[in-house]
Amino acid sequence: MALRCVMAVSSPCLPATDAVVRKVFFSKTLSQSHRTFTFPLYSTNRSSTARIARFRCFSSALTPQLKNTLDKVVTSNKVVLFMKGTKDFPQCGFSNTVVQILNSLNVPFETINILENEMLRMGLKEYSNWPTFPQLYIEGEFFGGCDITV
């Protein structure tokens, strides 16, 4: 299960010339979704007091509904490319390279623009266990990214 944390520090404003180095100390693994955890945030500046950091943690972006949708998409089409942009207008050099390869082989394929939906982009990384895009699926199986396609 992937975990994303967003930090917001509650502290008085520091002068722009005051160089402060902060360290966050975690005491246990976070596994609950949508819960707020509070940790001490320490400063190396002697005149300042300890500050409190609030972390908002979110569980996996791959919800069961998204997983079911992705299963249907990759199995209902022989070749599916999750990419930045569309096959007519790629918005990334790597996506463009894979589109050119598939076009040169006269392979009919569908494309899904991952830039249109942040949850799709994050969930797809977990679904395929592959951190980058484009992601090519052939007959329901993850094939790889641009480097593997080349």
Coordinates of C-alpha atoms in Angstrom, one line a residue:
M1 CA 0.0 0.0 0.0
A2 CA 1.4 3.3 -1.0
L3 CA 1.3 6.3 1.4
R4 CA 1.4 10.0 0.5
C5 CA 1.9 12.6 3.3
V6 CA 1.3 16.3 3.0
M7 CA 2.9 18.4 5.7
A8 CA 1.7 21.7 7.1
V9 CA 3.9 23.4 9.7
S10 CA 2.2 25.6 12.3
S11 CA 4.8 28.1 13.5
P12 CA 5.2 31.9 13.7
C13 CA 6.7 33.5 10.6
L14 CA 10.5 33.5 10.7
P15 CA 12.5 36.4 9.3
A16 CA 13.9 35.8 5.8
T17 CA 17.5 36.0 7.2
D18 CA 16.9 33.3 9.8
A19 CA 18.3 30.1 8.4
V20 CA 16.5 27.2 10.1
V21 CA 17.1 23.5 9.4
R22 CA 14.2 21.3 10.4
K23 CA 14.2 17.6 11.1
V24 CA 11.1 15.4 11.3
F25 CA 11.3 12.2 13.4
F26 CA 8.9 9.4 12.7
S27 CA 8.2 7.0 15.5
K28 CA 5.9 4.5 13.8
T29 CA 4.7 3.4 10.4
L30 CA 1.6 5.1 9.1
S31 CA -1.0 2.8 7.7
Q32 CA -4.4 4.3 8.4
S33 CA -6.1 6.2 5.6
H34 CA -7.4 9.8 5.9
R35 CA -6.1 10.3 9.5
T36 CA -4.1 13.3 10.8
F37 CA -0.9 12.5 12.7
T38 CA 1.1 15.0 14.7
F39 CA 4.8 14.8 15.1
P40 CA 7.3 17.2 16.7
L41 CA 9.3 19.3 14.3
Y42 CA 12.6 20.4 15.8
S43 CA 14.7 23.5 14.8
T44 CA 18.4 24.0 15.1
N45 CA 17.8 27.7 16.0
R46 CA 18.2 28.0 19.8
S47 CA 15.8 30.9 20.2
S48 CA 12.9 29.1 18.6
T49 CA 10.7 26.6 20.3
A50 CA 9.7 23.2 19.0
R51 CA 7.1 23.4 16.3
I52 CA 4.3 21.0 15.5
A53 CA 3.9 19.5 12.0
R54 CA 0.6 18.0 10.9
F55 CA 0.6 15.3 8.4
R56 CA -2.4 14.3 6.3
C57 CA -1.9 10.8 5.1
F58 CA -3.8 9.1 2.3
S59 CA -3.9 5.5 1.4
S60 CA -3.5 3.9 -1.9
A61 CA -4.7 5.8 -5.0
L62 CA -5.8 2.5 -6.6
T63 CA -9.3 2.1 -5.3
P64 CA -11.2 -1.1 -6.0
Q65 CA -13.4 0.8 -8.4
L66 CA -10.4 2.1 -10.3
K67 CA -8.8 -1.3 -10.4
N68 CA -12.0 -2.8 -11.9
T69 CA -12.2 -0.1 -14.5
L70 CA -8.5 -0.6 -15.4
D71 CA -9.1 -4.3 -15.6
K72 CA -11.9 -3.7 -18.1
V73 CA -10.0 -1.2 -20.2
V74 CA -6.9 -3.4 -20.6
T75 CA -8.8 -6.6 -21.3
S76 CA -11.4 -5.1 -23.7
N77 CA -8.7 -3.7 -26.1
K78 CA -5.9 -5.7 -27.7
V79 CA -3.4 -2.9 -27.3
V80 CA -3.8 0.0 -24.9
L81 CA -1.3 2.8 -24.3
F82 CA -1.6 5.0 -21.2
M83 CA 0.3 8.1 -22.2
K84 CA 0.7 11.8 -21.8
G85 CA -1.6 13.2 -24.5
T86 CA -3.3 11.4 -27.3
K87 CA -2.1 9.4 -30.3
D88 CA -2.8 12.4 -32.5
F89 CA -1.2 14.9 -30.1
P90 CA 1.4 13.3 -27.8
Q91 CA 2.6 15.6 -25.0
C92 CA 5.8 13.8 -24.1
G93 CA 8.7 12.6 -26.2
F94 CA 8.5 9.0 -24.7
S95 CA 4.8 8.8 -25.4
N96 CA 5.4 10.0 -29.0
T97 CA 8.1 7.4 -29.5
V98 CA 5.8 4.5 -28.5
V99 CA 3.0 6.0 -30.7
Q100 CA 5.4 6.1 -33.7
I101 CA 6.5 2.5 -33.1
L102 CA 2.9 1.2 -32.9
N103 CA 2.0 3.3 -36.0
S104 CA 5.0 2.0 -38.0
L105 CA 3.9 -1.6 -37.2
N106 CA 0.3 -0.8 -38.3
V107 CA -1.0 -1.9 -34.9
P108 CA -4.5 -0.7 -34.0
F109 CA -4.4 0.6 -30.5
E110 CA -6.3 2.8 -28.1
T111 CA -4.8 5.6 -26.0
I112 CA -5.8 6.9 -22.6
N113 CA -4.5 10.4 -21.7
I114 CA -3.3 10.2 -18.1
L115 CA -2.9 14.0 -17.9
E116 CA -6.7 14.4 -17.7
N117 CA -7.0 12.6 -14.3
E118 CA -4.6 12.7 -11.4
M119 CA -6.2 9.7 -9.6
L120 CA -5.9 7.6 -12.8
R121 CA -2.2 8.6 -13.1
M122 CA -1.4 7.7 -9.4
G123 CA -3.6 4.6 -9.4
L124 CA -2.1 3.3 -12.7
K125 CA 1.4 3.5 -11.2
E126 CA 0.3 1.1 -8.5
Y127 CA -1.8 -1.1 -10.8
S128 CA 1.2 -1.8 -13.1
N129 CA 3.9 -1.4 -10.4
W130 CA 5.7 0.8 -12.9
P131 CA 6.5 4.4 -12.0
T132 CA 6.7 6.1 -15.4
F133 CA 4.6 6.8 -18.5
P134 CA 3.8 5.7 -21.1
Q135 CA 2.6 2.3 -20.1
L136 CA 1.8 -0.2 -22.9
Y137 CA -0.6 -3.1 -22.3
I138 CA -0.9 -5.9 -24.9
E139 CA -3.8 -8.5 -24.6
G140 CA -4.4 -7.5 -21.0
E141 CA -0.8 -7.8 -19.9
F142 CA 1.5 -5.0 -19.0
F143 CA 4.3 -4.9 -21.6
G144 CA 6.4 -2.0 -20.4
G145 CA 7.3 1.6 -21.0
C146 CA 9.1 3.4 -23.9
D147 CA 12.5 1.7 -23.2
I148 CA 11.1 -1.8 -23.4
T149 CA 8.9 -1.0 -26.4
V150 CA 11.9 0.3 -28.3

